[in-house]
XYZ file of C-alpha atoms in Angstrom:
403
model
C 21.051 -18.205 6.055
C 23.984 -16.469 4.154
C 27.076 -18.627 3.941
C 29.949 -17.959 6.247
C 32.186 -16.842 3.490
C 29.766 -14.675 1.890
C 28.630 -13.056 4.995
C 32.034 -11.792 5.363
C 32.269 -10.305 1.777
C 28.756 -8.631 2.182
C 29.862 -7.121 5.460
C 33.186 -5.865 4.145
C 31.418 -4.426 0.868
C 28.379 -3.217 2.471
C 29.452 0.543 3.111
C 30.246 0.974 -0.656
C 27.032 -0.712 -1.906
C 25.453 1.654 0.488
C 26.916 4.630 -0.531
C 26.307 4.081 -4.377
C 22.983 2.547 -3.643
C 20.696 4.686 -5.658
C 23.474 4.948 -8.545
C 22.996 1.121 -8.605
C 19.101 0.987 -8.780
C 19.013 3.818 -10.904
C 21.254 1.846 -13.445
C 19.360 -1.381 -12.842
C 16.016 0.205 -13.749
C 17.626 1.602 -16.851
C 19.296 -1.378 -17.848
C 16.297 -3.860 -17.139
C 13.685 -1.570 -19.088
C 15.808 -1.175 -21.958
C 16.006 -5.029 -22.227
C 12.420 -5.589 -21.163
C 10.260 -2.585 -21.886
C 7.105 -4.928 -21.419
C 7.900 -4.506 -17.607
C 7.106 -0.753 -17.723
C 3.543 -2.310 -17.745
C 4.063 -3.399 -14.096
C 6.228 -0.515 -12.649
C 4.660 2.854 -11.479
C 6.132 5.294 -13.604
C 5.132 8.158 -11.143
C 7.651 6.721 -8.774
C 10.329 6.108 -11.289
C 9.863 9.958 -12.282
C 10.373 11.113 -9.056
C 13.136 8.457 -7.975
C 11.297 7.107 -4.985
C 11.321 3.673 -6.405
C 14.984 3.411 -6.682
C 15.721 5.068 -3.618
C 13.114 2.668 -1.816
C 14.940 -0.093 -3.560
C 18.139 0.753 -2.890
C 17.587 1.011 0.905
C 15.487 -2.195 1.136
C 18.686 -4.154 -0.547
C 21.014 -2.810 1.819
C 18.520 -3.266 4.892
C 18.378 -6.989 3.777
C 22.092 -7.480 3.700
C 22.546 -5.862 7.005
C 19.781 -8.103 8.224
C 21.555 -11.517 6.487
C 24.919 -10.270 8.448
C 23.470 -9.326 11.702
C 24.465 -5.532 11.350
C 20.560 -4.589 11.131
C 17.600 -5.315 13.552
C 14.957 -4.591 11.642
C 12.072 -7.631 11.579
C 12.030 -8.929 8.133
C 9.030 -11.081 8.362
C 6.423 -8.664 8.215
C 8.257 -6.751 5.544
C 8.720 -9.612 3.075
C 4.975 -10.526 3.612
C 4.268 -6.925 2.847
C 6.133 -7.028 -0.481
C 4.825 -10.419 -1.278
C 1.229 -9.061 -1.153
C 2.286 -6.210 -3.386
C 3.779 -8.441 -5.901
C 1.055 -10.797 -5.946
C -1.202 -8.045 -6.467
C 0.788 -7.335 -9.525
C 0.762 -10.766 -10.986
C 4.604 -11.172 -10.490
C 5.814 -14.625 -11.171
C 8.945 -16.643 -10.276
C 10.270 -16.412 -13.784
C 10.683 -12.505 -13.540
C 13.231 -12.996 -10.642
C 16.004 -14.283 -12.755
C 15.312 -10.876 -15.066
C 15.685 -8.603 -12.125
C 18.591 -10.589 -10.550
C 20.673 -10.282 -13.736
C 20.257 -6.638 -14.438
C 20.623 -5.685 -10.643
C 23.719 -7.530 -10.287
C 25.287 -6.186 -13.442
C 24.302 -2.697 -12.121
C 26.243 -3.246 -9.252
C 29.750 -4.164 -11.385
C 29.100 -1.073 -13.583
C 28.782 1.351 -10.682
C 31.589 -0.010 -8.496
C 33.511 -1.487 -11.301
C 36.846 -3.261 -10.453
C 35.774 -3.336 -6.776
C 33.325 -6.088 -7.831
C 35.884 -9.065 -7.981
C 34.332 -12.699 -8.661
C 33.827 -13.385 -4.873
C 31.936 -10.039 -4.346
C 29.611 -10.679 -7.077
C 29.021 -14.198 -6.194
C 28.398 -12.986 -2.594
C 25.875 -10.494 -3.576
C 24.237 -12.891 -5.866
C 23.369 -15.080 -2.718
C 22.047 -12.232 -0.917
C 19.885 -11.483 -3.712
C 18.732 -15.118 -4.285
C 17.727 -15.600 -0.748
C 15.574 -12.514 -0.855
C 14.042 -13.892 -4.099
C 13.407 -17.480 -2.937
C 11.782 -16.082 0.167
C 9.404 -13.818 -1.753
C 8.898 -16.653 -4.587
C 7.468 -18.868 -1.726
C 5.466 -16.385 0.197
C 3.977 -15.163 -3.323
C 3.267 -18.969 -4.385
C 1.080 -19.248 -1.699
C -0.732 -16.159 -1.865
C -1.558 -17.540 -5.610
C -2.667 -20.632 -4.099
C -5.099 -19.056 -1.736
C -6.462 -16.624 -4.265
C -6.877 -19.444 -7.161
C -4.623 -17.755 -9.203
C -3.182 -19.816 -11.861
C 0.963 -20.301 -11.425
C 1.400 -17.868 -14.378
C 0.275 -15.061 -12.414
C -3.018 -14.343 -14.044
C -4.607 -12.268 -11.680
C -7.035 -9.926 -13.780
C -10.506 -10.428 -13.667
C -13.064 -7.861 -15.637
C -15.165 -5.742 -13.381
C -18.073 -3.546 -14.767
C -18.709 0.011 -12.692
C -22.157 -0.253 -11.573
C -22.140 3.278 -9.688
C -19.948 6.189 -9.623
C -20.131 8.538 -6.756
C -18.770 12.345 -6.331
C -17.423 12.511 -2.812
C -15.510 15.731 -3.194
C -13.708 17.881 -5.865
C -11.019 15.252 -5.872
C -12.514 12.306 -4.786
C -14.563 9.865 -6.737
C -16.269 6.269 -5.616
C -16.509 3.518 -8.099
C -19.055 0.469 -6.945
C -17.932 -2.497 -9.031
C -19.568 -5.822 -9.796
C -17.837 -8.935 -11.611
C -18.287 -8.545 -15.316
C -19.265 -12.120 -16.018
C -22.042 -11.971 -13.331
C -19.927 -14.282 -11.145
C -19.581 -14.025 -7.298
C -17.831 -11.218 -5.434
C -15.018 -12.438 -3.396
C -14.854 -11.734 0.257
C -11.931 -9.582 1.925
C -10.478 -8.446 5.096
C -11.155 -4.883 5.833
C -7.812 -3.003 5.073
C -6.972 -5.296 1.850
C -6.482 -3.781 -1.261
C -6.783 -4.635 -4.925
C -4.727 -3.659 -8.022
C -6.571 -1.796 -10.943
C -4.930 -2.254 -14.339
C -5.596 0.571 -17.103
C -4.857 1.175 -20.631
C -3.581 4.892 -21.222
C -4.403 6.891 -23.934
C -1.994 7.401 -26.777
C -0.091 4.143 -26.585
C 1.447 4.909 -23.088
C 0.746 1.241 -22.321
C -0.728 -0.159 -19.230
C -0.230 1.174 -15.661
C -1.471 -0.436 -12.570
C -2.142 1.014 -9.198
C -3.515 -0.318 -5.462
C -6.614 1.032 -3.882
C -8.203 -0.121 -0.615
C -11.631 -1.877 -0.867
C -13.802 0.911 1.155
C -17.163 -0.977 1.091
C -17.675 -3.848 3.822
C -17.118 -7.446 2.673
C -20.429 -9.133 1.569
C -22.126 -5.960 0.021
C -22.646 -7.910 -3.053
C -19.858 -5.385 -5.036
C -16.758 -3.676 -4.381
C -15.896 -0.268 -3.939
C -12.748 1.688 -4.268
C -12.423 5.292 -3.519
C -10.014 7.267 -5.553
C -8.307 10.633 -4.968
C -7.190 12.523 -7.982
C -3.342 12.973 -7.538
C -2.092 16.275 -8.532
C 1.420 16.997 -9.041
C 3.326 19.276 -6.701
C 6.754 20.248 -6.337
C 7.843 19.010 -9.895
C 6.011 15.567 -9.729
C 3.839 14.804 -12.172
C 0.001 14.409 -12.022
C -1.119 10.847 -11.300
C -1.920 9.083 -14.518
C -4.172 6.155 -13.361
C -6.080 8.591 -10.708
C -6.658 11.123 -13.397
C -7.490 8.562 -16.048
C -10.299 7.039 -13.564
C -11.522 10.485 -12.754
C -11.850 11.683 -16.492
C -12.307 8.409 -18.674
C -14.254 6.061 -16.552
C -17.898 5.880 -16.290
C -20.927 3.762 -15.454
C -20.879 0.674 -17.477
C -17.481 0.741 -18.440
C -15.097 -2.120 -17.290
C -11.739 -2.245 -15.293
C -9.678 -5.125 -14.651
C -8.761 -5.801 -11.109
C -6.795 -8.366 -9.241
C -7.831 -10.431 -6.265
C -7.732 -8.765 -2.763
C -4.366 -8.728 -1.151
C -2.733 -6.847 1.692
C -1.372 -8.513 5.087
C -2.851 -5.983 7.036
C -6.501 -6.265 8.956
C -8.103 -3.044 9.742
C -10.220 -4.824 12.291
C -7.723 -6.749 14.158
C -8.907 -9.534 16.595
C -11.234 -8.148 18.803
C -11.248 -5.741 21.593
C -11.015 -1.976 21.626
C -9.693 -0.518 18.060
C -8.406 2.864 16.965
C -8.575 3.656 13.504
C -6.220 6.545 12.365
C -6.287 8.105 9.127
C -5.482 11.100 6.951
C -6.709 12.384 3.628
C -7.478 9.454 1.223
C -6.059 6.937 4.056
C -9.745 6.974 5.215
C -10.805 4.207 2.846
C -9.800 0.990 4.878
C -11.058 2.762 8.009
C -14.513 3.071 6.195
C -14.364 -0.681 5.122
C -13.827 -1.484 8.752
C -16.383 0.876 10.246
C -19.140 -0.991 7.630
C -18.217 -4.280 8.461
C -18.068 -3.820 12.389
C -21.568 -2.403 12.008
C -22.770 -5.549 10.364
C -20.961 -7.689 12.580
C -19.836 -6.244 15.924
C -21.767 -3.339 16.519
C -20.875 -3.233 20.130
C -17.400 -3.204 19.820
C -15.534 0.172 21.388
C -14.151 2.002 18.472
C -12.609 5.173 18.231
C -12.112 6.927 14.855
C -9.095 9.593 14.097
C -9.468 11.429 10.999
C -7.060 14.344 9.587
C -7.761 16.572 6.628
C -7.165 19.930 5.109
C -11.002 20.822 5.373
C -14.201 19.440 6.067
C -15.203 19.841 2.246
C -12.095 17.974 1.599
C -13.063 15.064 3.959
C -14.529 12.484 1.333
C -17.696 10.431 2.856
C -17.829 12.081 5.974
C -21.650 12.110 5.238
C -21.953 8.541 6.035
C -20.419 8.788 9.697
C -23.953 10.088 11.311
C -25.355 6.705 9.901
C -22.251 4.712 11.028
C -22.298 6.250 14.572
C -26.205 5.374 14.947
C -25.325 1.612 13.931
C -22.114 1.792 16.188
C -23.013 2.845 19.565
C -19.550 2.757 21.011
C -18.125 4.609 18.065
C -16.129 8.143 18.948
C -15.371 10.593 16.529
C -12.623 12.844 16.525
C -11.548 15.118 13.519
C -8.452 17.456 12.750
C -8.736 19.856 10.270
C -6.146 22.269 8.777
C -9.237 24.768 8.240
C -11.930 23.766 10.717
C -14.444 26.335 9.380
C -17.789 24.415 8.561
C -16.574 21.402 10.266
C -19.825 20.470 12.125
C -22.101 17.686 10.388
C -25.722 17.385 11.512
C -26.068 14.229 13.381
C -22.812 13.842 14.170
C -21.181 13.627 17.647
C -17.665 14.471 17.066
C -14.750 16.216 18.571
C -13.141 18.633 16.105
C -9.799 20.203 16.325
C -8.117 22.662 14.049
C -4.583 22.063 12.850
C -2.623 18.991 12.697
C -3.169 15.766 14.592
C -1.664 15.566 17.775
C -0.716 12.271 18.876
C -0.970 13.167 22.644
C -4.431 13.888 22.500
C -5.583 11.038 20.432
C -7.869 8.872 22.890
C -6.382 5.532 24.153
C -7.884 2.565 26.513
C -6.024 -0.202 27.728
C -5.473 -3.175 25.216
C -6.270 -0.998 22.124
C -5.379 -2.229 18.611
C -4.407 0.516 16.074
C -4.880 0.688 12.129
C -3.043 3.621 10.545
C -3.384 4.923 7.120
C -2.453 7.964 5.412
C 1.078 9.714 4.238
C 4.259 8.104 5.360
C 5.336 11.184 7.689
C 1.776 11.279 9.006
C 1.902 7.529 10.181
C 5.593 7.878 11.293
C 4.565 10.847 13.739
C 1.225 9.053 15.055
C 3.023 5.936 15.335
C 6.318 7.576 17.329
C 3.706 9.270 19.355
C 1.594 6.087 20.306
C 4.716 4.073 20.921
C 6.022 6.671 23.385
C 2.598 6.443 25.255
C 2.857 2.977 25.508
C 0.970 1.174 23.146
C 3.366 -1.657 21.694
C 4.554 -2.024 18.249
C 2.746 -5.326 17.455
C -0.462 -3.476 18.784
C 0.005 -0.768 15.696
C -0.783 -2.210 12.077
C -0.330 0.143 9.321
C -0.683 0.149 5.411
C 1.832 1.980 3.245
C 1.225 2.501 -0.388
C 4.024 3.196 -2.848
C 7.775 2.775 -2.029
C 7.778 4.304 1.750
C 8.447 2.299 4.765
C 8.100 3.108 8.371
C 11.094 2.804 10.685
C 10.341 4.400 13.792
């Protein structure tokens, strides 16, 4: 709980912080990276370049302050869990929080100037440390469960056992522990971080990828779409590296599985909705259910630009044979050549219409795809009576659903 005196100060200064939020977080990142360039190895430089990261941080800080002062109604438990899982997948440690706090509060002072009195600085420092302590506690529990040391040493070497070209822009990598040790289990819907050392002295970069094969398969699989820059955004440096530089026999550094979202839920009818490369947790879920609950009612809804760009769709007939209660519903912006031998599917042209997604009583939903896609589908399902607690979704990057 925020102290009464700090709550009053934060409530009074919240409009100013909100109005200058992105200026504050932009200055924060500049200050922190100047003082600690080693942290560039943790933060996504693509999101830094587009400004997404500073916008997301500004929104999160303001929303948390609103939560503490009672001005917002966003449920923060699930959001904190999501942030903690992402932090744990990066190896964030408690010792790094004072660095962030120092530079964030200094940035507030530099942007807002004389308006930041000692009382204002103390109040916002309290906000930051309430958030930090909640995250540190959650992350410590995650590290303990994953068997990670307190120093955040999450990395383990994995060898590429197989590489499969799925489409022109998508590749799957099957991975086994380089030391020959056991393959840890995971929950479909979880992801791992992949750390790569970039050519040309550009340092390390880390990205998260969903595990896209079933638990217990004897290997892990990640399915990676090559990110091509559009509208001034840069190409994805990690996905490009994986596509162009990583071959069978090479070694990658991976974290343990993290992620608070299960793609299979806790039984009953299941609806898997995905778009583009967001299909990866759905494929892990289908493989898992085929091995463990083959009679479970499942509907798969997937959207893609074309059938040729729909990665791993050739696996669907086999899965449908093993899952007799699996229905498949595909939306392609260009549905030419959408039919696939052996697959029973409804195929439509255009964008997914949430009103046409099949629903049954008690269904649990898992969404994965671009944030605007998920927001639109989630909003449509809510309007049709699916309750929010029955809709799980995974967001990669700094976006957040608010509908």
